[in-house]
């Protein structure tokens, strides 16, 4: 009943920027915590950033100061602004959210993933 759809990935040169979006739709009452993960080939999925309902954020040390998470509660959309990108940022990025349905039950959902490639 709830779907997270990601967009904004692509190819960018080192030092460049990308903005990822994750739009939630379905039987949504509210969205609590949101998060961004990434997974590079042969590596485990890692947590990149978290966003609370109030928009408070935390970041992995590897992206601190370069990535910024935000959310638009009106449109049930959250974002990851990625600046000063490095080749080691190359990965599939996944959004994740704890969603409160109209029945007031909480469930966790994943987006389909979007590829980010940082290369010259």
mmCIF file of C-alpha atoms in Angstrom:
data_model
loop_
_atom_site.group_PDB
_atom_site.id
_atom_site.type_symbol
_atom_site.label_atom_id
_atom_site.label_comp_id
_atom_site.label_asym_id
_atom_site.label_seq_id
_atom_site.Cartn_x
_atom_site.Cartn_y
_atom_site.Cartn_z
ATOM 1 C CA UNK A 1 0.000 0.000 0.000
ATOM 2 C CA UNK A 2 2.984 2.293 0.441
ATOM 3 C CA UNK A 3 5.586 2.803 -2.232
ATOM 4 C CA UNK A 4 8.848 4.723 -2.202
ATOM 5 C CA UNK A 5 10.051 5.853 -5.611
ATOM 6 C CA UNK A 6 13.557 7.188 -6.012
ATOM 7 C CA UNK A 7 14.993 9.446 -8.667
ATOM 8 C CA UNK A 8 17.963 11.685 -9.318
ATOM 9 C CA UNK A 9 20.816 9.248 -9.697
ATOM 10 C CA UNK A 10 23.248 9.349 -12.565
ATOM 11 C CA UNK A 11 26.821 9.878 -13.656
ATOM 12 C CA UNK A 12 28.775 12.802 -12.276
ATOM 13 C CA UNK A 13 32.424 13.826 -12.230
ATOM 14 C CA UNK A 14 34.386 13.936 -8.986
ATOM 15 C CA UNK A 15 33.595 17.145 -7.157
ATOM 16 C CA UNK A 16 30.171 17.356 -8.732
ATOM 17 C CA UNK A 17 26.725 17.259 -7.182
ATOM 18 C CA UNK A 18 23.543 15.245 -7.402
ATOM 19 C CA UNK A 19 20.220 15.488 -5.644
ATOM 20 C CA UNK A 20 18.307 12.308 -4.917
ATOM 21 C CA UNK A 21 14.577 12.327 -4.281
ATOM 22 C CA UNK A 22 12.362 9.744 -2.632
ATOM 23 C CA UNK A 23 8.620 10.184 -3.037
ATOM 24 C CA UNK A 24 6.255 8.179 -0.861
ATOM 25 C CA UNK A 25 2.713 7.386 -1.923
ATOM 26 C CA UNK A 26 -0.146 5.244 -0.701
ATOM 27 C CA UNK A 27 -2.155 4.953 2.487
ATOM 28 C CA UNK A 28 -0.033 7.364 4.470
ATOM 29 C CA UNK A 29 -0.960 9.110 7.654
ATOM 30 C CA UNK A 30 2.517 10.338 8.433
ATOM 31 C CA UNK A 31 6.137 9.492 7.885
ATOM 32 C CA UNK A 32 8.391 9.312 10.889
ATOM 33 C CA UNK A 33 12.055 8.538 10.442
ATOM 34 C CA UNK A 34 13.615 8.524 7.001
ATOM 35 C CA UNK A 35 17.010 7.304 5.942
ATOM 36 C CA UNK A 36 19.345 6.917 3.023
ATOM 37 C CA UNK A 37 21.499 3.832 2.530
ATOM 38 C CA UNK A 38 23.978 2.879 -0.134
ATOM 39 C CA UNK A 39 25.524 -0.335 -1.347
ATOM 40 C CA UNK A 40 28.545 -0.694 -3.579
ATOM 41 C CA UNK A 41 29.290 -3.957 -5.414
ATOM 42 C CA UNK A 42 30.769 -6.525 -3.074
ATOM 43 C CA UNK A 43 30.108 -4.399 -0.021
ATOM 44 C CA UNK A 44 27.444 -4.415 2.636
ATOM 45 C CA UNK A 45 24.679 -1.876 2.634
ATOM 46 C CA UNK A 46 25.605 1.063 4.823
ATOM 47 C CA UNK A 47 23.627 3.813 6.446
ATOM 48 C CA UNK A 48 24.386 7.205 4.934
ATOM 49 C CA UNK A 49 21.962 9.614 6.575
ATOM 50 C CA UNK A 50 18.901 9.724 8.787
ATOM 51 C CA UNK A 51 16.157 12.339 8.914
ATOM 52 C CA UNK A 52 13.693 12.670 11.765
ATOM 53 C CA UNK A 53 10.134 13.936 11.498
ATOM 54 C CA UNK A 54 11.389 17.359 12.540
ATOM 55 C CA UNK A 55 14.093 17.277 9.917
ATOM 56 C CA UNK A 56 16.973 16.568 12.270
ATOM 57 C CA UNK A 57 19.751 14.774 10.480
ATOM 58 C CA UNK A 58 22.687 12.520 11.206
ATOM 59 C CA UNK A 59 25.329 11.414 8.751
ATOM 60 C CA UNK A 60 27.931 8.771 8.331
ATOM 61 C CA UNK A 61 31.440 10.075 8.910
ATOM 62 C CA UNK A 62 32.294 9.411 5.284
ATOM 63 C CA UNK A 63 29.700 11.903 4.014
ATOM 64 C CA UNK A 64 29.536 14.421 6.859
ATOM 65 C CA UNK A 65 29.838 17.937 5.508
ATOM 66 C CA UNK A 66 29.164 16.862 1.934
ATOM 67 C CA UNK A 67 25.674 15.350 2.007
ATOM 68 C CA UNK A 68 22.511 16.997 3.278
ATOM 69 C CA UNK A 69 19.223 15.251 3.952
ATOM 70 C CA UNK A 70 15.898 17.057 4.023
ATOM 71 C CA UNK A 71 12.190 16.358 3.784
ATOM 72 C CA UNK A 72 8.976 17.845 2.493
ATOM 73 C CA UNK A 73 6.205 16.572 4.739
ATOM 74 C CA UNK A 74 3.490 18.172 2.629
ATOM 75 C CA UNK A 75 4.436 16.072 -0.385
ATOM 76 C CA UNK A 76 5.774 13.039 1.502
ATOM 77 C CA UNK A 77 9.097 13.427 -0.204
ATOM 78 C CA UNK A 78 12.616 13.427 1.136
ATOM 79 C CA UNK A 79 15.915 14.298 -0.437
ATOM 80 C CA UNK A 80 19.617 13.749 -0.314
ATOM 81 C CA UNK A 81 21.743 16.579 -1.661
ATOM 82 C CA UNK A 82 25.185 15.231 -2.462
ATOM 83 C CA UNK A 83 28.035 17.672 -3.005
ATOM 84 C CA UNK A 84 31.763 17.258 -3.508
ATOM 85 C CA UNK A 85 31.188 13.744 -4.727
ATOM 86 C CA UNK A 86 34.046 11.271 -4.692
ATOM 87 C CA UNK A 87 34.561 8.049 -6.653
ATOM 88 C CA UNK A 88 34.102 6.120 -3.418
ATOM 89 C CA UNK A 89 30.547 7.471 -3.253
ATOM 90 C CA UNK A 90 29.680 5.282 -6.233
ATOM 91 C CA UNK A 91 26.903 2.925 -5.166
ATOM 92 C CA UNK A 92 23.241 2.146 -5.444
ATOM 93 C CA UNK A 93 21.431 4.474 -3.084
ATOM 94 C CA UNK A 94 18.263 3.375 -1.323
ATOM 95 C CA UNK A 95 15.746 5.418 0.584
ATOM 96 C CA UNK A 96 14.022 3.985 3.613
ATOM 97 C CA UNK A 97 11.143 5.242 5.731
ATOM 98 C CA UNK A 98 9.049 4.359 8.741
ATOM 99 C CA UNK A 99 5.508 5.069 7.604
ATOM 100 C CA UNK A 100 2.397 5.422 9.744
ATOM 101 C CA UNK A 101 -0.583 4.204 7.746
ATOM 102 C CA UNK A 102 -4.100 5.554 7.983
ATOM 103 C CA UNK A 103 -4.768 2.607 10.293
ATOM 104 C CA UNK A 104 -2.054 4.023 12.556
ATOM 105 C CA UNK A 105 0.278 1.089 12.208
ATOM 106 C CA UNK A 106 3.945 1.589 11.568
ATOM 107 C CA UNK A 107 5.845 -0.231 8.834
ATOM 108 C CA UNK A 108 9.223 0.143 7.225
ATOM 109 C CA UNK A 109 9.616 0.538 3.454
ATOM 110 C CA UNK A 110 12.460 0.607 0.963
ATOM 111 C CA UNK A 111 12.827 2.383 -2.333
ATOM 112 C CA UNK A 112 13.939 0.524 -5.445
ATOM 113 C CA UNK A 113 17.388 2.076 -5.465
ATOM 114 C CA UNK A 114 19.047 4.532 -7.802
ATOM 115 C CA UNK A 115 22.552 4.270 -9.225
ATOM 116 C CA UNK A 116 25.074 6.989 -8.477
ATOM 117 C CA UNK A 117 28.347 6.799 -10.367
ATOM 118 C CA UNK A 118 31.174 9.238 -9.688
ATOM 119 C CA UNK A 119 33.839 9.010 -12.354
ATOM 120 C CA UNK A 120 35.904 11.186 -14.634
#
